[in-house]
Short mmCIF file of C-alpha atoms in Angstrom, two decimals:
data_model
loop_
_atom_site.label_atom_id
_atom_site.label_comp_id
_atom_site.label_asym_id
_atom_site.label_seq_id
_atom_site.Cartn_x
_atom_site.Cartn_y
_atom_site.Cartn_z
CA MET A 1 -5.92 -29.96 -28.22
CA SER A 2 -9.57 -29.58 -27.28
CA PRO A 3 -11.03 -32.30 -25.03
CA ARG A 4 -13.03 -34.88 -26.96
CA SER A 5 -16.75 -35.15 -26.29
CA GLU A 6 -19.43 -37.61 -27.34
CA THR A 7 -22.00 -34.80 -27.49
CA PRO A 8 -22.70 -33.63 -31.05
CA PRO A 9 -21.39 -30.12 -31.77
CA PRO A 10 -24.06 -27.37 -31.79
CA GLU A 11 -23.82 -26.89 -35.56
CA MET A 12 -25.21 -30.40 -36.09
CA ASN A 13 -28.39 -29.47 -34.21
CA LEU A 14 -28.71 -26.40 -36.40
CA LEU A 15 -28.25 -28.54 -39.53
CA LYS A 16 -31.06 -30.83 -38.41
CA ARG A 17 -33.34 -27.85 -37.89
CA LEU A 18 -32.46 -26.46 -41.31
CA TRP A 19 -33.03 -29.80 -42.98
CA SER A 20 -36.33 -30.34 -41.22
CA ALA A 21 -37.43 -26.87 -42.33
CA THR A 22 -36.62 -27.62 -45.99
CA PRO A 23 -39.78 -28.49 -47.94
CA LEU A 24 -38.69 -31.63 -49.85
CA SER A 25 -41.16 -34.01 -51.44
CA SER A 26 -39.37 -37.19 -50.42
CA PRO A 27 -37.17 -36.73 -47.38
CA ASP A 28 -34.43 -39.27 -46.86
CA HIS A 29 -32.41 -39.35 -43.62
CA SER A 30 -29.73 -41.70 -44.88
CA GLY A 31 -26.33 -40.36 -45.77
CA LYS A 32 -27.25 -40.37 -49.48
CA GLY A 33 -30.56 -38.64 -48.83
CA THR A 34 -28.89 -35.93 -46.75
CA ALA A 35 -26.45 -35.10 -49.51
CA PHE A 36 -29.32 -35.12 -52.01
CA GLN A 37 -31.29 -32.71 -49.78
CA PHE A 38 -28.36 -30.36 -49.54
CA LEU A 39 -28.06 -30.21 -53.36
CA HIS A 40 -31.71 -29.26 -53.63
CA LEU A 41 -31.38 -26.29 -51.26
CA THR A 42 -31.67 -22.88 -52.85
CA THR A 43 -28.40 -21.04 -53.48
CA SER A 44 -29.12 -18.44 -50.79
CA ARG A 45 -29.91 -21.14 -48.24
CA ARG A 46 -26.73 -23.07 -49.07
CA VAL A 47 -24.69 -19.90 -48.57
CA LEU A 48 -26.44 -19.21 -45.26
CA LEU A 49 -25.91 -22.79 -44.12
CA ILE A 50 -22.19 -22.81 -44.95
CA PHE A 51 -21.66 -19.45 -43.26
CA THR A 52 -23.52 -20.56 -40.12
CA VAL A 53 -21.58 -23.84 -39.84
CA LEU A 54 -18.22 -22.11 -40.23
CA SER A 55 -19.14 -19.43 -37.70
CA LEU A 56 -20.22 -21.97 -35.09
CA GLN A 57 -17.05 -23.98 -35.60
CA LEU A 58 -14.97 -20.87 -34.98
CA ILE A 59 -16.95 -20.12 -31.81
CA VAL A 60 -16.48 -23.67 -30.52
CA LEU A 61 -12.77 -23.53 -31.30
CA PHE A 62 -12.39 -20.21 -29.47
CA PHE A 63 -14.10 -21.33 -26.26
CA THR A 64 -12.43 -24.72 -26.08
CA ARG A 65 -9.07 -23.11 -26.57
CA PHE A 66 -9.43 -20.34 -23.98
CA SER A 67 -11.99 -21.46 -21.42
CA PHE A 68 -9.60 -23.95 -19.77
CA ARG A 69 -6.56 -21.72 -19.86
CA HIS A 70 -5.46 -20.31 -16.49
CA PRO A 71 -5.89 -16.53 -16.64
CA THR A 72 -2.61 -14.62 -16.57
CA PRO A 73 -2.52 -11.72 -14.09
CA ARG A 74 -2.07 -8.50 -16.00
CA LEU A 75 -2.51 -4.76 -15.86
CA SER A 76 -4.61 -3.52 -18.75
CA LEU A 77 -5.15 0.12 -19.58
CA LEU A 78 -8.41 0.96 -21.31
CA ARG A 79 -8.00 4.15 -23.31
CA SER A 80 -10.48 6.28 -25.19
CA GLU A 81 -9.95 9.44 -27.16
CA HIS A 82 -12.56 11.26 -25.12
CA THR A 83 -12.28 9.61 -21.69
CA ALA A 84 -9.55 9.44 -19.08
CA PRO A 85 -7.62 6.15 -18.95
CA GLN A 86 -8.82 3.49 -16.57
CA ILE A 87 -6.89 0.72 -14.94
CA SER A 88 -8.01 -2.87 -14.55
CA PHE A 89 -6.17 -5.27 -12.25
CA ASP A 90 -6.86 -8.95 -12.79
CA GLY A 91 -5.96 -10.03 -9.28
CA ALA A 92 -2.23 -9.77 -9.82
CA PRO A 93 -0.26 -10.55 -6.67
CA SER A 94 2.57 -8.31 -5.53
CA PRO A 95 5.52 -8.77 -7.91
CA ALA A 96 7.84 -9.46 -4.99
CA ALA A 97 5.48 -11.91 -3.33
CA SER A 98 6.81 -15.38 -2.60
CA PRO A 99 5.10 -18.63 -1.55
CA PRO A 100 3.60 -18.25 1.92
CA CYS A 101 5.85 -19.08 4.86
CA ASN A 102 8.76 -20.40 2.79
CA SER A 103 11.03 -18.05 4.76
CA GLY A 104 9.85 -19.26 8.16
CA LEU A 105 7.23 -18.81 10.87
CA VAL A 106 6.57 -15.99 13.33
CA TYR A 107 6.06 -16.37 17.06
CA VAL A 108 4.17 -13.55 18.82
CA TYR A 109 5.06 -13.02 22.47
CA ASP A 110 2.19 -12.92 24.93
CA ILE A 111 3.69 -10.04 26.87
CA PRO A 112 2.05 -8.68 30.04
CA PRO A 113 -0.89 -6.39 29.21
CA ALA A 114 0.88 -3.51 30.98
CA PHE A 115 2.99 -3.20 27.80
CA ASN A 116 0.12 -2.95 25.32
CA LYS A 117 -3.55 -3.32 26.25
CA GLU A 118 -3.37 -1.45 29.54
CA LEU A 119 -1.51 1.43 27.87
CA ILE A 120 -4.63 2.29 25.88
CA THR A 121 -7.19 1.67 28.64
CA ASP A 122 -7.11 5.34 29.65
CA CYS A 123 -7.36 6.56 26.05
CA SER A 124 -8.46 10.03 27.12
CA GLY A 125 -5.13 10.58 28.90
CA LEU A 126 -2.83 9.67 26.02
CA ASN A 127 -2.70 13.22 24.68
CA PRO A 128 -2.61 16.48 26.67
CA TRP A 129 -4.84 18.31 24.16
CA ALA A 130 -7.54 15.83 23.16
CA SER A 131 -8.81 12.33 23.76
CA ARG A 132 -7.35 9.58 21.57
CA CYS A 133 -10.22 7.17 22.20
CA GLY A 134 -11.45 7.69 18.65
CA ALA A 135 -7.98 6.98 17.26
CA ILE A 136 -7.76 3.54 18.85
CA SER A 137 -11.28 2.48 17.85
CA ASN A 138 -11.87 -0.06 15.09
CA GLY A 139 -8.59 -1.82 15.76
CA GLY A 140 -6.61 1.38 15.28
CA PHE A 141 -8.33 2.57 12.10
CA GLY A 142 -10.39 5.20 13.93
CA ALA A 143 -13.94 6.32 13.26
CA PRO A 144 -15.53 5.87 9.81
CA ALA A 145 -14.83 8.87 7.58
CA ALA A 146 -18.43 9.96 7.03
CA ASP A 147 -17.18 13.36 5.84
CA LEU A 148 -15.99 11.75 2.60
CA ALA A 149 -19.53 11.13 1.35
CA GLY A 150 -19.72 12.65 -2.11
CA ILE A 151 -15.92 12.74 -2.45
CA VAL A 152 -15.25 9.01 -2.82
CA PRO A 153 -17.53 6.54 -4.64
CA ASP A 154 -20.46 5.41 -2.50
CA SER A 155 -19.42 1.78 -2.92
CA LEU A 156 -16.02 2.55 -1.31
CA LEU A 157 -17.10 4.92 1.48
CA THR A 158 -16.98 2.11 4.06
CA THR A 159 -13.28 1.55 3.30
CA TRP A 160 -12.34 5.02 4.59
CA PHE A 161 -11.63 5.95 8.22
CA SER A 162 -10.24 8.86 10.23
CA THR A 163 -6.97 7.07 10.95
CA ASP A 164 -4.30 8.52 13.22
CA GLN A 165 -0.79 8.63 11.75
CA PHE A 166 0.83 7.23 14.93
CA ILE A 167 -1.22 4.05 15.26
CA VAL A 168 0.94 1.41 13.52
CA GLU A 169 1.50 -0.56 16.74
CA LEU A 170 -2.19 -1.46 17.10
CA ILE A 171 -2.55 -2.33 13.42
CA PHE A 172 0.47 -4.63 13.42
CA HIS A 173 -0.53 -6.34 16.66
CA ARG A 174 -4.03 -7.11 15.43
CA ARG A 175 -2.87 -8.31 12.04
CA ILE A 176 0.04 -10.47 13.15
CA LEU A 177 -2.15 -12.49 15.52
CA ALA A 178 -4.08 -13.71 12.46
CA HIS A 179 -1.11 -14.01 10.08
CA ARG A 180 -0.90 -17.23 8.08
CA CYS A 181 2.74 -17.70 9.11
CA ARG A 182 2.16 -17.34 12.83
CA THR A 183 3.10 -20.25 15.07
CA THR A 184 2.33 -20.71 18.76
CA ASN A 185 5.41 -22.93 19.14
CA PRO A 186 8.53 -20.79 19.74
CA SER A 187 10.84 -23.69 18.87
CA ALA A 188 9.34 -23.74 15.35
CA ALA A 189 9.73 -20.00 14.79
CA SER A 190 12.40 -18.23 12.79
CA ALA A 191 11.18 -14.76 13.76
CA PHE A 192 9.77 -13.34 17.00
CA TYR A 193 7.42 -10.35 17.24
CA ILE A 194 7.26 -8.13 20.33
CA PRO A 195 3.78 -6.49 20.52
CA PHE A 196 4.89 -3.55 22.68
CA TYR A 197 3.08 -0.23 22.21
CA GLY A 198 6.27 1.78 22.66
CA GLY A 199 5.06 4.81 20.74
CA ILE A 200 1.95 5.11 22.89
CA ALA A 201 4.01 4.58 26.05
CA VAL A 202 6.40 7.44 25.31
CA GLY A 203 3.88 9.60 23.45
CA LYS A 204 1.85 10.45 26.52
CA HIS A 205 4.95 12.09 28.06
CA LEU A 206 6.43 13.91 25.05
CA TRP A 207 4.55 17.19 25.57
CA SER A 208 4.32 17.09 29.34
CA SER A 209 6.39 19.89 30.83
CA ASN A 210 6.97 18.02 34.07
CA SER A 211 7.59 14.47 32.80
CA THR A 212 10.88 12.96 33.89
CA THR A 213 13.31 10.86 31.88
CA ASP A 214 12.40 7.93 34.11
CA GLU A 215 8.72 8.26 33.19
CA ARG A 216 9.54 8.37 29.47
CA ASP A 217 11.74 5.27 29.73
CA ARG A 218 9.99 3.22 32.41
CA ALA A 219 7.77 1.05 30.19
CA SER A 220 10.61 0.36 27.73
CA ALA A 221 13.06 -0.60 30.48
CA ASP A 222 10.49 -2.83 32.17
CA LEU A 223 9.75 -4.56 28.87
CA LEU A 224 13.41 -5.38 28.26
CA ARG A 225 13.71 -6.80 31.78
CA TRP A 226 10.74 -9.07 30.99
CA MET A 227 12.30 -10.07 27.66
CA ASP A 228 15.46 -11.15 29.50
CA SER A 229 13.40 -13.89 31.11
CA GLN A 230 12.45 -15.40 27.73
CA GLU A 231 14.55 -18.30 26.45
CA SER A 232 14.21 -17.36 22.74
CA TRP A 233 15.40 -13.83 23.50
CA ARG A 234 18.40 -14.97 25.49
CA LYS A 235 19.31 -17.54 22.86
CA SER A 236 19.59 -15.06 19.99
CA GLY A 237 20.23 -11.80 21.77
CA GLY A 238 17.27 -10.36 19.85
CA ARG A 239 18.80 -10.90 16.38
CA ASP A 240 15.70 -12.73 15.16
CA HIS A 241 13.25 -10.38 16.89
CA PHE A 242 11.30 -7.47 15.47
CA ILE A 243 8.95 -4.78 16.70
CA ALA A 244 6.68 -2.12 15.19
CA LEU A 245 6.84 1.35 16.72
CA GLY A 246 4.18 3.89 15.81
CA ARG A 247 6.33 7.01 15.97
CA ILE A 248 9.42 8.30 14.17
CA THR A 249 12.77 6.87 15.21
CA TRP A 250 13.88 10.16 16.80
CA ASP A 251 11.17 9.86 19.46
CA PHE A 252 13.10 6.87 20.84
CA ARG A 253 16.67 8.19 20.55
CA ARG A 254 17.21 10.57 23.45
CA SER A 255 20.94 10.83 24.15
CA HIS A 256 20.83 13.24 27.09
CA ASP A 257 18.30 13.81 29.84
CA ARG A 258 17.28 17.22 28.53
CA ASP A 259 16.78 15.99 24.97
CA TRP A 260 13.51 15.08 23.28
CA GLY A 261 11.84 11.69 23.58
CA GLY A 262 12.71 8.40 25.17
CA SER A 263 15.90 6.34 24.91
CA PHE A 264 14.38 2.96 24.00
CA LEU A 265 16.46 2.44 20.84
CA HIS A 266 19.67 3.35 22.70
CA MET A 267 19.09 0.72 25.38
CA PRO A 268 21.54 -2.23 25.17
CA GLY A 269 18.70 -4.75 24.86
CA MET A 270 17.60 -3.22 21.55
CA ALA A 271 21.01 -3.46 19.91
CA ASN A 272 20.06 -6.34 17.59
CA VAL A 273 16.29 -5.95 17.19
CA THR A 274 14.76 -5.01 13.81
CA ARG A 275 12.46 -1.97 14.23
CA LEU A 276 9.62 -1.07 11.88
CA LEU A 277 9.03 2.68 12.05
CA ILE A 278 7.19 5.34 10.05
CA GLU A 279 10.52 7.18 9.81
CA ARG A 280 13.87 5.44 10.08
CA ASN A 281 17.39 6.56 10.82
CA PRO A 282 19.15 6.18 7.44
CA TRP A 283 22.42 5.33 9.20
CA ASP A 284 21.00 2.45 11.26
CA GLU A 285 20.25 -0.68 9.23
CA ARG A 286 18.16 -2.10 12.07
CA ASP A 287 15.59 0.64 11.39
CA VAL A 288 13.14 -0.12 8.57
CA GLY A 289 10.70 2.45 7.22
CA VAL A 290 7.05 1.39 6.82
CA PRO A 291 4.24 3.51 5.35
CA TYR A 292 2.34 5.96 7.51
CA PRO A 293 -1.24 4.75 7.93
CA THR A 294 -3.66 6.58 5.65
CA GLY A 295 -7.45 6.55 5.89
CA PHE A 296 -7.97 3.93 3.15
CA HIS A 297 -8.42 0.38 4.48
CA PRO A 298 -9.83 -1.89 1.75
CA ARG A 299 -11.42 -5.22 2.58
CA THR A 300 -10.77 -7.00 -0.72
CA ALA A 301 -8.50 -6.87 -3.74
CA LYS A 302 -11.57 -5.92 -5.76
CA GLU A 303 -11.99 -2.78 -3.65
CA VAL A 304 -8.33 -1.92 -4.20
CA ARG A 305 -8.77 -2.20 -7.97
CA ALA A 306 -11.97 -0.15 -7.83
CA TRP A 307 -10.14 2.64 -6.02
CA GLN A 308 -7.24 2.44 -8.47
CA ASN A 309 -9.66 2.81 -11.37
CA PHE A 310 -11.33 5.75 -9.66
CA VAL A 311 -8.16 7.75 -8.96
CA LEU A 312 -6.57 7.07 -12.34
CA SER A 313 -9.65 7.99 -14.36
CA ARG A 314 -10.45 11.10 -12.35
CA PRO A 315 -9.90 14.41 -14.18
CA ARG A 316 -7.53 16.81 -12.38
CA SER A 317 -7.87 20.55 -12.70
CA LYS A 318 -4.74 21.60 -10.78
CA LEU A 319 -1.16 21.05 -11.90
CA PHE A 320 0.07 20.94 -8.29
CA SER A 321 -1.09 21.47 -4.72
CA PHE A 322 0.20 21.79 -1.17
CA ALA A 323 -1.37 20.87 2.16
CA GLY A 324 0.57 22.41 5.04
CA ALA A 325 1.26 25.46 7.12
CA ALA A 326 4.02 28.04 7.20
CA ARG A 327 6.32 28.02 10.22
CA ALA A 328 6.43 31.62 11.30
CA GLY A 329 9.10 31.01 13.91
CA ILE A 330 11.55 29.47 11.42
CA ASN A 331 13.92 31.72 9.53
CA ASN A 332 13.64 31.38 5.75
CA ASP A 333 10.83 28.84 6.16
CA PHE A 334 10.67 26.60 3.10
CA ARG A 335 6.97 25.84 3.53
CA GLY A 336 6.21 29.55 3.38
CA LEU A 337 8.22 29.72 0.17
CA LEU A 338 6.13 26.92 -1.36
CA LEU A 339 2.90 28.64 -0.33
CA SER A 340 4.13 31.76 -2.11
CA GLU A 341 4.95 29.75 -5.24
CA CYS A 342 1.49 28.19 -5.14
CA ALA A 343 -0.17 31.59 -4.85
CA ALA A 344 1.91 32.93 -7.76
CA ALA A 345 0.84 30.00 -9.95
CA GLY A 346 -2.80 31.14 -9.92
CA ASP A 347 -5.27 28.52 -11.13
CA ALA A 348 -2.48 25.97 -11.63
CA CYS A 349 -2.11 25.42 -7.87
CA ARG A 350 -4.30 25.15 -4.80
CA ALA A 351 -3.23 25.05 -1.15
CA VAL A 352 -4.92 23.97 2.07
CA ASP A 353 -3.70 25.82 5.14
CA CYS A 354 -3.19 23.26 7.89
CA SER A 355 -2.20 25.72 10.62
CA GLY A 356 -3.66 25.18 14.07
CA GLY A 357 -4.00 21.44 13.47
CA ARG A 358 -6.75 22.11 10.95
CA CYS A 359 -5.97 19.08 8.80
CA GLY A 360 -5.15 16.46 11.44
CA ASN A 361 -6.99 13.22 10.70
CA ARG A 362 -9.74 15.00 8.78
CA SER A 363 -9.70 13.40 5.38
CA ALA A 364 -12.13 15.50 3.34
CA GLU A 365 -10.07 18.64 2.77
CA THR A 366 -6.76 16.97 2.00
CA LEU A 367 -8.18 14.04 0.02
CA SER A 368 -10.29 16.27 -2.22
CA LEU A 369 -7.21 18.48 -2.73
CA PHE A 370 -5.01 15.59 -3.84
CA LEU A 371 -7.73 14.00 -5.97
CA ASP A 372 -7.89 17.24 -7.93
CA SER A 373 -4.10 17.55 -8.41
CA VAL A 374 -1.58 16.01 -10.79
CA PHE A 375 1.35 16.71 -8.45
CA CYS A 376 1.49 17.34 -4.70
CA LEU A 377 4.33 19.18 -2.95
CA GLN A 378 5.96 17.24 -0.11
CA PRO A 379 8.53 19.25 1.85
CA ARG A 380 9.77 17.81 5.11
CA GLY A 381 7.41 17.99 8.06
CA ASP A 382 8.30 18.28 11.76
CA SER A 383 10.82 15.59 10.83
CA TYR A 384 12.03 14.54 7.39
CA THR A 385 8.94 12.48 6.51
CA ARG A 386 5.24 13.29 6.27
CA ARG A 387 2.12 11.20 6.24
CA SER A 388 0.95 13.61 3.55
CA MET A 389 3.16 11.89 0.98
CA PHE A 390 1.18 8.68 1.39
CA ASP A 391 -2.16 10.52 1.41
CA CYS A 392 -1.06 12.09 -1.87
CA MET A 393 -0.06 8.80 -3.51
CA VAL A 394 -3.20 6.98 -2.36
CA ALA A 395 -5.15 9.75 -4.10
CA GLY A 396 -3.24 9.01 -7.31
CA ALA A 397 -1.17 12.21 -7.32
CA ILE A 398 2.57 12.33 -8.00
CA PRO A 399 4.69 13.46 -5.01
CA VAL A 400 7.27 16.22 -5.45
CA ILE A 401 10.17 15.66 -3.03
CA PHE A 402 12.62 18.33 -1.82
CA TRP A 403 14.72 16.33 0.70
CA ARG A 404 16.05 12.91 -0.28
CA ARG A 405 15.66 11.74 3.29
CA SER A 406 11.91 12.36 3.04
CA ALA A 407 11.43 9.28 0.86
CA TYR A 408 14.43 7.93 -1.03
CA GLU A 409 16.33 6.92 2.11
CA GLN A 410 13.27 5.68 3.99
CA TYR A 411 10.95 3.12 2.43
CA THR A 412 13.29 0.62 0.81
CA TRP A 413 10.83 -2.27 1.08
CA TYR A 414 7.98 -0.34 -0.52
CA LEU A 415 9.17 2.11 -3.16
CA PRO A 416 11.62 1.75 -6.08
CA LEU A 417 14.43 3.98 -4.86
CA GLU A 418 17.20 3.68 -7.43
CA GLU A 419 17.56 7.08 -9.09
CA GLU A 420 16.16 5.99 -12.45
CA GLU A 421 13.31 4.08 -10.82
CA ALA A 422 12.42 6.89 -8.43
CA THR A 423 11.79 9.25 -11.35
CA GLN A 424 9.01 6.92 -12.50
CA TRP A 425 6.77 7.73 -9.51
CA SER A 426 8.11 11.02 -8.08
CA VAL A 427 9.77 14.32 -8.93
CA PHE A 428 12.82 15.53 -7.02
CA ILE A 429 13.57 19.27 -6.87
CA ASP A 430 16.54 20.29 -4.74
CA ARG A 431 15.22 22.75 -2.15
CA ARG A 432 18.45 24.77 -2.42
CA GLU A 433 17.73 25.52 -6.07
CA VAL A 434 14.22 26.67 -5.18
CA ARG A 435 15.55 28.90 -2.41
CA SER A 436 18.19 30.45 -4.67
CA GLY A 437 15.76 31.01 -7.53
CA ALA A 438 17.68 28.68 -9.83
CA ALA A 439 14.53 26.56 -10.18
CA SER A 440 10.82 27.10 -9.69
CA VAL A 441 8.33 24.41 -8.86
CA ARG A 442 5.98 25.35 -11.67
CA GLY A 443 8.84 25.63 -14.17
CA VAL A 444 10.00 22.09 -13.41
CA LEU A 445 6.49 20.60 -13.49
CA ASP A 446 5.52 22.45 -16.67
CA GLY A 447 8.51 20.83 -18.34
CA ILE A 448 7.19 17.29 -17.84
CA GLY A 449 5.31 16.07 -20.90
CA GLU A 450 1.79 14.68 -20.82
CA GLU A 451 2.87 11.16 -21.82
CA LYS A 452 5.43 10.99 -19.03
CA ILE A 453 2.90 12.34 -16.53
CA GLN A 454 0.48 9.60 -17.51
CA ARG A 455 3.15 6.92 -17.09
CA MET A 456 4.06 8.35 -13.69
CA ARG A 457 0.44 8.39 -12.56
CA GLU A 458 0.04 4.78 -13.62
CA ARG A 459 3.19 3.86 -11.68
CA VAL A 460 1.95 5.60 -8.53
CA VAL A 461 -1.40 3.85 -8.76
CA GLY A 462 0.32 0.51 -9.36
CA LEU A 463 2.26 0.90 -6.09
CA LEU A 464 -0.89 1.66 -4.10
CA PRO A 465 -1.75 -1.82 -2.68
CA GLN A 466 1.50 -2.10 -0.76
CA LEU A 467 1.17 1.40 0.70
CA VAL A 468 -2.10 0.82 2.56
CA TYR A 469 -3.17 -1.29 5.54
CA ALA A 470 -6.08 -3.60 4.73
CA TRP A 471 -9.12 -4.03 6.97
CA PRO A 472 -9.35 -7.83 7.40
CA ASP A 473 -7.14 -9.36 10.08
CA GLU A 474 -6.05 -11.99 7.57
CA GLY A 475 -5.25 -9.43 4.88
CA LEU A 476 -6.49 -9.00 1.32
CA ASP A 477 -7.64 -11.86 -0.89
CA GLU A 478 -6.35 -12.96 -4.31
CA GLY A 479 -2.75 -12.96 -3.10
CA MET A 480 -2.56 -9.16 -3.00
CA ASP A 481 -0.10 -7.91 -0.38
CA ASP A 482 -0.68 -4.76 1.63
CA ALA A 483 1.86 -2.77 3.67
CA PHE A 484 1.69 -5.16 6.61
CA ASP A 485 2.18 -8.25 4.42
CA VAL A 486 5.23 -6.68 2.77
CA ALA A 487 6.76 -5.91 6.17
CA VAL A 488 6.35 -9.43 7.56
CA ARG A 489 7.53 -11.06 4.35
CA CYS A 490 10.65 -8.89 4.19
CA VAL A 491 11.44 -9.42 7.88
CA LEU A 492 11.31 -13.18 7.36
CA GLN A 493 13.50 -12.90 4.26
CA ARG A 494 15.98 -10.73 6.17
CA PHE A 495 16.28 -13.26 8.96
CA ARG A 496 16.56 -16.16 6.53
CA LYS A 497 19.39 -14.36 4.75
CA ARG A 498 21.14 -13.89 8.07
CA ARG A 499 20.80 -17.57 8.90
CA SER A 500 22.27 -18.51 5.54
CA GLY A 501 25.19 -16.14 6.02
CA GLY A 502 23.98 -13.68 3.37
CA LYS A 503 24.91 -10.04 3.74
CA ASN A 504 22.17 -7.66 4.77
CA VAL A 505 21.30 -4.72 2.58
CA THR A 506 21.15 -1.37 4.32
CA GLY A 507 17.56 -0.39 4.97
CA GLY A 508 16.42 -3.88 5.76
CA ARG A 509 16.20 -5.68 2.45
#
């Protein structure tokens, strides 16, 4: 029911103006006179008057009925016969989002700066080939991506940066210090975050020909000795602790002295800690996969929606594309096979050769490639996963997967991974069938109808908010969760389930 008001409805004011404009010889403003005036109106004026009154009543009814109703979050697709579909998000929060902090509070250890801040002081010495000072600037987002001018909308250019793929540790540390569920009282916490830059600590030694196993493990071992002095750590044995590591899990799993990487995750102190990594070990439920950082770091939910509209409405001239390089030293290199398929497809495919580190953190070439493509080929990289898959999806393209471990066994908190659900946002082609000639990439993609492609593109774009890391320390507004928010929420839910005796789901759910 509409709220009652003592103010006359607007149609009464119009009636008064109509009456006053009627040339009557003896006006009478009593009830009887008003009725008499109405009878003396011309037929055309009576029709106009009745129509006007009814129209105004309908308008009043419409606004009183809908103006006080709470808007329902929704995803509306605006279609036109001659224009590409656009997407409009009305501030809908993440479907899996729950009330803030109902799963507990997070305590962030104030560890000695030797384990984080001091590790990046000599930023020029973190990499044997080039300085990483640019990578750690802007809180880990890197330098602004000025090379994207003319590729992305001008209004969104400031949301793009040249972000390094191995920088998650800095992003998580900065964001968690401002998280709404952070507590400075360890006795009130149900989860404990360790802000150790383990990837940076081991990364500076990975390509050094003369680094020793002790050098690769020293910072990690020293950190665990410091943790042993903390009451909360000793009390739980690390079961309610978590850490973000900015490299793949295999960089921390050295089993023998001559093997690659450090041995941090094999150290006894890490036996119960939940680890957030850009690539997880599918057989270790303590490992949780989180998205690789891309260059897109929106400040508001409105900017996210604007980007979603842009990528979904953009026309795409290529059926598929590939950004990568052949591995000449690898027998029967699958990447080389994909480059050959792309070349054979003619105008249906375009490739960017990333040999010699050409692509790196440069956004312009790869982003423009993916923005122009319906599908993007995602073979395994140096390991099973690639940042390129996330670059592809942020650009609104549909990833084509060739190894299940590249995605379906990795990002269980972020992507729908049941077989039927996975086909809504990705295409899987078994690499063995491509090698044998039983299947071709173009043949498979040509067989997907336009309507299904459109639904898949919409699904990819709908997943986008939780695949990116937002700019503000406090996260996005309007209840929209980004990749960091999803990680913290799911960690808290995992620990709450443990406290209640619930069984953990492999992959960290």
